[in-house]
mmCIF file of C-alpha atoms in Angstrom:
data_model
loop_
_atom_site.group_PDB
_atom_site.id
_atom_site.type_symbol
_atom_site.label_atom_id
_atom_site.label_comp_id
_atom_site.label_asym_id
_atom_site.label_seq_id
_atom_site.Cartn_x
_atom_site.Cartn_y
_atom_site.Cartn_z
ATOM 1 C CA MET I 77 -69.187 44.947 14.609
ATOM 2 C CA THR I 78 -67.662 45.936 11.271
ATOM 3 C CA ILE I 79 -66.183 43.059 9.237
ATOM 4 C CA ASN I 80 -62.884 43.930 7.611
ATOM 5 C CA SER I 81 -62.395 42.805 4.005
ATOM 6 C CA ILE I 82 -59.381 40.693 4.981
ATOM 7 C CA ASP I 83 -61.051 38.915 7.902
ATOM 8 C CA PRO I 84 -61.682 35.745 5.805
ATOM 9 C CA VAL I 85 -57.934 35.433 5.093
ATOM 10 C CA ASP I 86 -56.335 32.649 7.134
ATOM 11 C CA ILE I 87 -52.975 30.862 7.093
ATOM 12 C CA GLY I 88 -54.390 28.102 4.897
ATOM 13 C CA ALA I 89 -55.404 30.645 2.275
ATOM 14 C CA LEU I 90 -51.957 32.230 2.430
ATOM 15 C CA ARG I 91 -50.328 28.834 1.908
ATOM 16 C CA THR I 92 -52.497 28.323 -1.166
ATOM 17 C CA LEU I 93 -51.540 31.757 -2.492
ATOM 18 C CA VAL I 94 -47.833 30.977 -2.139
ATOM 19 C CA LEU I 95 -48.201 27.531 -3.706
ATOM 20 C CA VAL I 96 -50.106 28.794 -6.766
ATOM 21 C CA TYR I 97 -47.506 31.548 -7.149
ATOM 22 C CA ASP I 98 -44.617 29.062 -7.011
ATOM 23 C CA LEU I 99 -46.197 26.466 -9.303
ATOM 24 C CA ARG I 100 -47.845 28.970 -11.672
ATOM 25 C CA SER I 101 -50.817 26.621 -11.873
ATOM 26 C CA PHE I 102 -54.129 26.078 -10.091
ATOM 27 C CA SER I 103 -54.227 22.408 -11.089
ATOM 28 C CA ALA I 104 -50.649 21.735 -9.944
ATOM 29 C CA ALA I 105 -51.419 23.394 -6.593
ATOM 30 C CA ALA I 106 -54.541 21.256 -6.228
ATOM 31 C CA GLU I 107 -52.529 18.116 -6.959
ATOM 32 C CA ARG I 108 -49.846 19.094 -4.443
ATOM 33 C CA LEU I 109 -52.484 19.703 -1.726
ATOM 34 C CA ASN I 110 -54.574 16.657 -2.775
ATOM 35 C CA VAL I 111 -57.743 18.732 -3.214
ATOM 36 C CA ASN I 112 -60.065 19.545 -6.106
ATOM 37 C CA GLN I 113 -59.097 22.408 -8.383
ATOM 38 C CA SER I 114 -62.395 24.089 -7.454
ATOM 39 C CA THR I 115 -61.102 24.345 -3.873
ATOM 40 C CA ILE I 116 -58.050 26.262 -5.081
ATOM 41 C CA SER I 117 -60.216 28.502 -7.283
ATOM 42 C CA TYR I 118 -62.557 29.250 -4.377
ATOM 43 C CA THR I 119 -59.636 30.188 -2.107
ATOM 44 C CA VAL I 120 -58.097 32.455 -4.725
ATOM 45 C CA GLU I 121 -61.474 34.157 -5.280
ATOM 46 C CA ARG I 122 -61.660 34.880 -1.556
ATOM 47 C CA LEU I 123 -58.198 36.398 -1.685
ATOM 48 C CA ARG I 124 -59.048 38.422 -4.786
ATOM 49 C CA SER I 125 -62.027 39.894 -2.991
ATOM 50 C CA ALA I 126 -60.054 40.571 0.182
ATOM 51 C CA PHE I 127 -57.154 42.291 -1.559
ATOM 52 C CA GLN I 128 -59.170 43.780 -4.455
ATOM 53 C CA ASP I 129 -56.765 42.492 -7.076
ATOM 54 C CA PRO I 130 -56.918 39.729 -9.746
ATOM 55 C CA LEU I 131 -53.732 38.216 -8.218
ATOM 56 C CA PHE I 132 -53.334 35.747 -11.111
ATOM 57 C CA VAL I 133 -54.099 36.048 -14.813
ATOM 58 C CA ARG I 134 -54.137 33.285 -17.399
ATOM 59 C CA GLN I 135 -51.020 32.929 -19.546
ATOM 60 C CA GLY I 136 -50.715 29.926 -21.852
ATOM 61 C CA ASN I 137 -51.301 26.724 -19.902
ATOM 62 C CA GLY I 138 -50.626 28.391 -16.564
ATOM 63 C CA VAL I 139 -51.092 31.622 -14.667
ATOM 64 C CA THR I 140 -48.861 34.588 -13.994
ATOM 65 C CA ALA I 141 -48.959 36.754 -10.891
ATOM 66 C CA THR I 142 -49.840 40.425 -10.805
ATOM 67 C CA GLU I 143 -47.397 42.905 -9.286
ATOM 68 C CA ARG I 144 -49.559 43.182 -6.173
ATOM 69 C CA CYS I 145 -49.683 39.400 -5.866
ATOM 70 C CA ALA I 146 -45.880 39.156 -5.895
ATOM 71 C CA GLY I 147 -45.713 41.605 -2.989
ATOM 72 C CA LEU I 148 -48.397 39.702 -1.087
ATOM 73 C CA VAL I 149 -46.555 36.400 -1.570
ATOM 74 C CA HIS I 150 -43.369 37.901 -0.114
ATOM 75 C CA TRP I 151 -45.368 39.082 2.914
ATOM 76 C CA ALA I 152 -47.219 35.755 3.154
ATOM 77 C CA ARG I 153 -43.981 33.726 3.263
ATOM 78 C CA GLU I 154 -42.706 35.796 6.187
ATOM 79 C CA THR I 155 -46.054 35.697 7.975
ATOM 80 C CA ILE I 156 -46.374 31.907 7.661
ATOM 81 C CA GLY I 157 -42.820 31.462 8.953
ATOM 82 C CA GLN I 158 -43.451 33.731 11.932
ATOM 83 C CA ILE I 159 -46.700 31.980 12.853
ATOM 84 C CA GLU I 160 -45.106 28.530 12.589
ATOM 85 C CA GLY I 161 -42.213 29.759 14.710
ATOM 86 C CA LEU I 162 -44.592 30.969 17.414
ATOM 87 C CA ALA I 163 -46.347 27.599 17.333
ATOM 88 C CA SER I 164 -43.096 25.719 17.998
ATOM 89 C CA PRO I 165 -42.435 24.610 21.602
ATOM 90 C CA ALA I 166 -40.193 26.967 23.577
ATOM 91 C CA GLU I 167 -38.115 24.012 24.759
ATOM 92 C CA PHE I 168 -37.061 21.202 22.455
ATOM 93 C CA ASP I 169 -36.377 17.626 23.484
ATOM 94 C CA PRO I 170 -35.167 15.539 20.513
ATOM 95 C CA SER I 171 -35.859 12.260 22.323
ATOM 96 C CA VAL I 172 -39.629 12.851 22.121
ATOM 97 C CA ALA I 173 -39.760 15.092 19.057
ATOM 98 C CA LYS I 174 -41.982 14.139 16.131
ATOM 99 C CA GLY I 175 -41.964 15.593 12.663
ATOM 100 C CA THR I 176 -40.058 15.416 9.406
ATOM 101 C CA VAL I 177 -36.770 16.952 8.296
ATOM 102 C CA THR I 178 -36.550 17.108 4.513
ATOM 103 C CA ILE I 179 -33.138 17.874 3.017
ATOM 104 C CA SER I 180 -32.424 18.618 -0.633
ATOM 105 C CA CYS I 181 -28.828 17.772 -1.551
ATOM 106 C CA ASN I 182 -26.644 16.003 -4.105
ATOM 107 C CA HIS I 183 -24.649 12.747 -4.178
ATOM 108 C CA HIS I 184 -21.650 14.571 -2.658
ATOM 109 C CA GLU I 185 -23.514 15.439 0.543
ATOM 110 C CA ARG I 186 -25.392 12.126 0.653
ATOM 111 C CA GLN I 187 -22.096 10.247 0.617
ATOM 112 C CA THR I 188 -20.073 12.465 2.949
ATOM 113 C CA LEU I 189 -22.383 14.115 5.488
ATOM 114 C CA ILE I 190 -25.792 12.460 5.474
ATOM 115 C CA PRO I 191 -24.755 8.966 6.707
ATOM 116 C CA GLN I 192 -23.405 10.318 10.015
ATOM 117 C CA PHE I 193 -26.229 12.847 10.265
ATOM 118 C CA SER I 194 -28.825 10.126 9.757
ATOM 119 C CA ALA I 195 -27.222 7.781 12.290
ATOM 120 C CA THR I 196 -27.045 10.499 14.948
ATOM 121 C CA MET I 197 -30.551 11.702 14.221
ATOM 122 C CA ARG I 198 -31.963 8.177 14.515
ATOM 123 C CA ALA I 199 -30.155 7.651 17.815
ATOM 124 C CA THR I 200 -31.061 11.038 19.299
ATOM 125 C CA ALA I 201 -34.485 11.754 17.790
ATOM 126 C CA PRO I 202 -35.925 8.269 17.094
ATOM 127 C CA HIS I 203 -39.473 9.513 16.453
ATOM 128 C CA ALA I 204 -38.503 12.097 13.826
ATOM 129 C CA ARG I 205 -38.323 11.239 10.131
ATOM 130 C CA LEU I 206 -35.645 12.100 7.585
ATOM 131 C CA VAL I 207 -36.517 12.605 3.892
ATOM 132 C CA LEU I 208 -33.883 13.270 1.222
ATOM 133 C CA LEU I 209 -34.495 14.924 -2.143
ATOM 134 C CA ASP I 210 -32.058 14.932 -5.044
ATOM 135 C CA ALA I 211 -31.228 18.607 -5.567
ATOM 136 C CA ALA I 212 -29.796 18.161 -9.105
ATOM 137 C CA GLY I 213 -29.689 21.912 -9.644
ATOM 138 C CA HIS I 214 -33.191 22.452 -8.239
ATOM 139 C CA GLY I 215 -32.489 22.857 -4.536
ATOM 140 C CA ASN I 216 -33.532 26.514 -4.636
ATOM 141 C CA VAL I 217 -36.868 25.525 -6.194
ATOM 142 C CA HIS I 218 -37.384 22.824 -3.564
ATOM 143 C CA LEU I 219 -36.887 25.399 -0.803
ATOM 144 C CA LYS I 220 -38.950 28.178 -2.375
ATOM 145 C CA GLN I 221 -41.829 25.792 -3.019
ATOM 146 C CA ASN I 222 -41.654 24.403 0.529
ATOM 147 C CA GLN I 223 -40.794 20.918 -0.729
ATOM 148 C CA CYS I 224 -37.813 20.780 1.637
ATOM 149 C CA ASP I 225 -36.719 22.295 4.941
ATOM 150 C CA ILE I 226 -32.986 22.507 4.235
ATOM 151 C CA VAL I 227 -30.915 22.817 1.076
ATOM 152 C CA LEU I 228 -27.362 21.569 1.513
ATOM 153 C CA GLY I 229 -24.667 22.081 -1.106
ATOM 154 C CA PRO I 230 -22.648 24.533 -3.229
ATOM 155 C CA VAL I 231 -25.623 26.695 -4.159
ATOM 156 C CA GLY I 232 -26.608 30.316 -3.764
ATOM 157 C CA ILE I 233 -30.131 31.214 -2.636
ATOM 158 C CA VAL I 234 -30.908 34.880 -2.114
ATOM 159 C CA GLY I 235 -33.908 36.642 -0.612
ATOM 160 C CA ASP I 236 -35.024 38.244 2.635
ATOM 161 C CA ASN I 237 -36.995 35.114 3.492
ATOM 162 C CA PHE I 238 -33.977 32.776 3.379
ATOM 163 C CA TYR I 239 -31.119 32.106 5.758
ATOM 164 C CA ARG I 240 -27.638 30.734 5.119
ATOM 165 C CA ARG I 241 -24.982 29.034 7.233
ATOM 166 C CA HIS I 242 -21.627 27.959 5.875
ATOM 167 C CA VAL I 243 -20.832 24.430 7.035
ATOM 168 C CA LEU I 244 -17.839 23.183 5.043
ATOM 169 C CA THR I 245 -15.216 24.241 2.517
ATOM 170 C CA ASP I 246 -14.177 21.435 0.186
ATOM 171 C CA HIS I 247 -12.005 21.521 -2.925
ATOM 172 C CA TYR I 248 -11.658 19.592 -6.150
ATOM 173 C CA ALA I 249 -9.361 16.579 -6.433
ATOM 174 C CA CYS I 250 -8.689 14.211 -9.318
ATOM 175 C CA VAL I 251 -9.666 10.523 -9.282
ATOM 176 C CA MET I 252 -8.428 7.866 -11.713
ATOM 177 C CA ASP I 253 -7.511 4.214 -12.065
ATOM 178 C CA PRO I 254 -4.297 3.467 -10.097
ATOM 179 C CA ALA I 255 -2.745 2.198 -13.345
ATOM 180 C CA ASN I 256 -3.334 5.514 -15.128
ATOM 181 C CA PRO I 257 0.051 7.053 -16.119
ATOM 182 C CA LEU I 258 -1.083 10.308 -14.453
ATOM 183 C CA ALA I 259 -1.122 8.494 -11.102
ATOM 184 C CA ARG I 260 2.691 8.173 -11.102
ATOM 185 C CA GLY I 261 3.530 11.729 -10.168
ATOM 186 C CA ARG I 262 2.329 15.280 -9.868
ATOM 187 C CA ILE I 263 -0.124 16.248 -12.613
ATOM 188 C CA THR I 264 0.899 19.240 -14.697
ATOM 189 C CA LEU I 265 -1.661 21.575 -16.244
ATOM 190 C CA SER I 266 -0.577 20.480 -19.714
ATOM 191 C CA ALA I 267 -1.022 16.798 -18.887
ATOM 192 C CA TYR I 268 -4.378 17.475 -17.257
ATOM 193 C CA ARG I 269 -5.555 19.340 -20.337
ATOM 194 C CA LYS I 270 -4.700 16.394 -22.617
ATOM 195 C CA ALA I 271 -6.338 13.742 -20.408
ATOM 196 C CA GLU I 272 -9.622 11.930 -21.054
ATOM 197 C CA HIS I 273 -12.157 13.676 -18.839
ATOM 198 C CA VAL I 274 -15.387 12.716 -17.148
ATOM 199 C CA PHE I 275 -17.854 15.543 -16.447
ATOM 200 C CA VAL I 276 -20.615 15.268 -13.853
ATOM 201 C CA THR I 277 -23.483 17.645 -14.660
ATOM 202 C CA HIS I 278 -26.312 16.604 -12.300
ATOM 203 C CA ASN I 279 -28.720 15.779 -15.103
ATOM 204 C CA GLY I 280 -27.423 18.647 -17.210
ATOM 205 C CA GLU I 281 -28.463 21.227 -14.621
ATOM 206 C CA TRP I 282 -25.002 21.990 -13.248
ATOM 207 C CA GLN I 283 -21.614 23.077 -14.542
ATOM 208 C CA PRO I 284 -18.619 22.042 -12.392
ATOM 209 C CA LEU I 285 -17.100 25.083 -10.680
ATOM 210 C CA TYR I 286 -13.633 24.418 -12.062
ATOM 211 C CA ILE I 287 -14.786 24.873 -15.676
ATOM 212 C CA ASP I 288 -14.812 28.680 -15.422
ATOM 213 C CA VAL I 289 -11.400 28.643 -13.712
ATOM 214 C CA LEU I 290 -9.960 26.705 -16.635
ATOM 215 C CA LYS I 291 -11.666 28.947 -19.182
ATOM 216 C CA ALA I 292 -9.999 31.938 -17.537
ATOM 217 C CA LYS I 293 -6.704 30.194 -18.278
ATOM 218 C CA GLY I 294 -7.738 29.723 -21.897
ATOM 219 C CA ILE I 295 -8.457 26.008 -21.440
ATOM 220 C CA VAL I 296 -11.667 24.461 -22.743
ATOM 221 C CA LEU I 297 -12.086 20.760 -21.987
ATOM 222 C CA GLU I 298 -14.032 18.338 -24.153
ATOM 223 C CA PRO I 299 -15.367 15.511 -21.971
ATOM 224 C CA ALA I 300 -15.019 11.937 -23.141
ATOM 225 C CA VAL I 301 -17.864 10.899 -20.819
ATOM 226 C CA THR I 302 -20.627 12.989 -19.267
ATOM 227 C CA LEU I 303 -22.534 11.576 -16.291
ATOM 228 C CA PRO I 304 -25.729 12.752 -14.568
ATOM 229 C CA SER I 305 -24.297 12.075 -11.104
ATOM 230 C CA HIS I 306 -21.185 10.941 -9.247
ATOM 231 C CA ASP I 307 -22.806 7.664 -8.246
ATOM 232 C CA CYS I 308 -21.296 5.471 -10.985
ATOM 233 C CA LEU I 309 -17.764 6.911 -11.200
ATOM 234 C CA GLU I 310 -16.362 3.921 -9.339
ATOM 235 C CA ARG I 311 -17.637 1.657 -12.121
ATOM 236 C CA ILE I 312 -16.897 3.922 -15.088
ATOM 237 C CA ILE I 313 -13.257 4.818 -14.370
ATOM 238 C CA PRO I 314 -11.534 1.514 -13.411
ATOM 239 C CA GLY I 315 -9.612 -0.078 -16.293
ATOM 240 C CA THR I 316 -9.565 3.154 -18.321
ATOM 241 C CA ASN I 317 -7.469 6.319 -18.636
ATOM 242 C CA LEU I 318 -10.458 8.457 -17.681
ATOM 243 C CA ILE I 319 -10.048 11.046 -14.929
ATOM 244 C CA ALA I 320 -12.635 13.079 -13.037
ATOM 245 C CA ALA I 321 -12.343 16.227 -10.949
ATOM 246 C CA ILE I 322 -14.680 15.774 -7.982
ATOM 247 C CA PRO I 323 -14.962 17.116 -4.415
ATOM 248 C CA HIS I 324 -12.112 15.848 -2.247
ATOM 249 C CA HIS I 325 -14.404 14.706 0.568
ATOM 250 C CA LEU I 326 -16.376 12.629 -1.924
ATOM 251 C CA ALA I 327 -13.180 11.119 -3.357
ATOM 252 C CA ARG I 328 -12.160 10.045 0.163
ATOM 253 C CA ALA I 329 -15.571 8.434 0.729
ATOM 254 C CA MET I 330 -15.363 6.263 -2.363
ATOM 255 C CA GLN I 331 -14.623 2.593 -1.792
ATOM 256 C CA GLY I 332 -13.719 1.653 -5.360
ATOM 257 C CA GLY I 333 -9.952 1.827 -5.000
ATOM 258 C CA LEU I 334 -9.519 4.886 -7.213
ATOM 259 C CA HIS I 335 -6.282 6.852 -6.992
ATOM 260 C CA ILE I 336 -6.704 10.403 -5.642
ATOM 261 C CA ALA I 337 -4.354 13.100 -6.949
ATOM 262 C CA SER I 338 -4.050 16.845 -6.514
ATOM 263 C CA LEU I 339 -5.109 19.035 -9.400
ATOM 264 C CA PRO I 340 -2.708 21.578 -10.931
ATOM 265 C CA PHE I 341 -5.114 24.334 -9.835
ATOM 266 C CA HIS I 342 -7.145 25.003 -6.703
ATOM 267 C CA VAL I 343 -10.898 25.566 -6.721
ATOM 268 C CA PRO I 344 -12.694 25.756 -3.354
ATOM 269 C CA ILE I 345 -16.227 24.388 -2.958
ATOM 270 C CA SER I 346 -18.390 26.149 -0.394
ATOM 271 C CA ILE I 347 -20.943 23.780 1.110
ATOM 272 C CA ASP I 348 -23.698 25.895 2.625
ATOM 273 C CA MET I 349 -26.972 25.209 4.371
ATOM 274 C CA TYR I 350 -30.085 27.212 3.499
ATOM 275 C CA TRP I 351 -33.502 27.356 5.107
ATOM 276 C CA SER I 352 -36.491 29.673 5.091
ATOM 277 C CA ALA I 353 -38.471 31.646 7.641
ATOM 278 C CA ARG I 354 -40.991 28.786 7.603
ATOM 279 C CA THR I 355 -38.712 26.611 9.757
ATOM 280 C CA ALA I 356 -36.374 29.250 11.184
ATOM 281 C CA LYS I 357 -37.801 28.946 14.719
ATOM 282 C CA SER I 358 -38.928 25.321 14.635
ATOM 283 C CA GLY I 359 -37.292 23.380 17.455
ATOM 284 C CA LEU I 360 -36.820 20.219 15.395
ATOM 285 C CA HIS I 361 -35.340 22.047 12.429
ATOM 286 C CA LYS I 362 -33.077 24.284 14.510
ATOM 287 C CA TRP I 363 -31.742 21.142 16.165
ATOM 288 C CA ALA I 364 -31.294 19.392 12.787
ATOM 289 C CA ARG I 365 -29.386 22.382 11.374
ATOM 290 C CA GLY I 366 -27.096 22.390 14.387
ATOM 291 C CA LEU I 367 -26.491 18.661 14.013
ATOM 292 C CA LEU I 368 -25.659 19.052 10.308
ATOM 293 C CA ALA I 369 -23.176 21.798 11.095
ATOM 294 C CA GLU I 370 -21.510 19.617 13.750
ATOM 295 C CA VAL I 371 -21.275 16.633 11.389
ATOM 296 C CA ALA I 372 -19.708 18.890 8.741
ATOM 297 C CA ARG I 373 -17.204 20.230 11.271
ATOM 298 C CA GLU I 374 -16.161 16.699 12.236
ATOM 299 C CA SER I 375 -15.887 15.753 8.549
ATOM 300 C CA ALA I 376 -13.587 18.704 7.879
ATOM 301 C CA ILE I 377 -11.343 17.721 10.791
ATOM 302 C CA ALA I 378 -11.164 14.098 9.593
ATOM 303 C CA ALA I 379 -10.182 15.238 6.086
ATOM 304 C CA LYS I 380 -7.115 17.138 7.293
#
């Protein structure tokens, strides 16, 4: 029997190929997989021989992929997803399901959608585990590097290997201390422009969507305070004249007694859910995505 040059290639080797490609490092891939770097090198050598290509070449402290390697990684992602989908049970029963659902999202989603999602998941699928990652502008990286199963938020992830489902449309609202003079009536654009602003930048990795809308109107705001997350707004704003434009659903979820006002402009926030072919057919993850969509639908109804 003739042995084909790609016969030694298995799904484990393909996973290693994708991981080295994503991390641009043999050592980082070894650390992620908790193996010796020699194990990664050996696997890559097998793949080099099978596909008759260097696949990776040294560049600085890391490696860069060859053109052929990039094409193989695209194929490998789809192949791994298809195989994992075929391995998933045809019928899914959440009450006995085991496994982990890892979601990458921001403070907005963790405050507004995740509490109900977590409660329902624990009640319905008590043996499954939920893991949350802070997206902070890196949700797309989390998904592409298989660190998460779902990215939830106002992001855009493109590629044939990724899927999207819109779950909620939010919009920006303004929060402030109830004693702020701007809380007494409708806020005009001129008054908003002159106010003392708080920006939330998710560790400097994100620009609020309303900034470009204001720039189109010739308005450039200079923040008085810049925060890495929304999680301390309820402590920063009280007793000051600071105001912050934040998602309306998040403003409603706050318990700090802040006044919520309409902005003098409207900027929608599309909250979408992304996943990859790796979990597209997984029973647990299909169920989790459906549950997230239902929780978001109920949240939208409650906000009306």
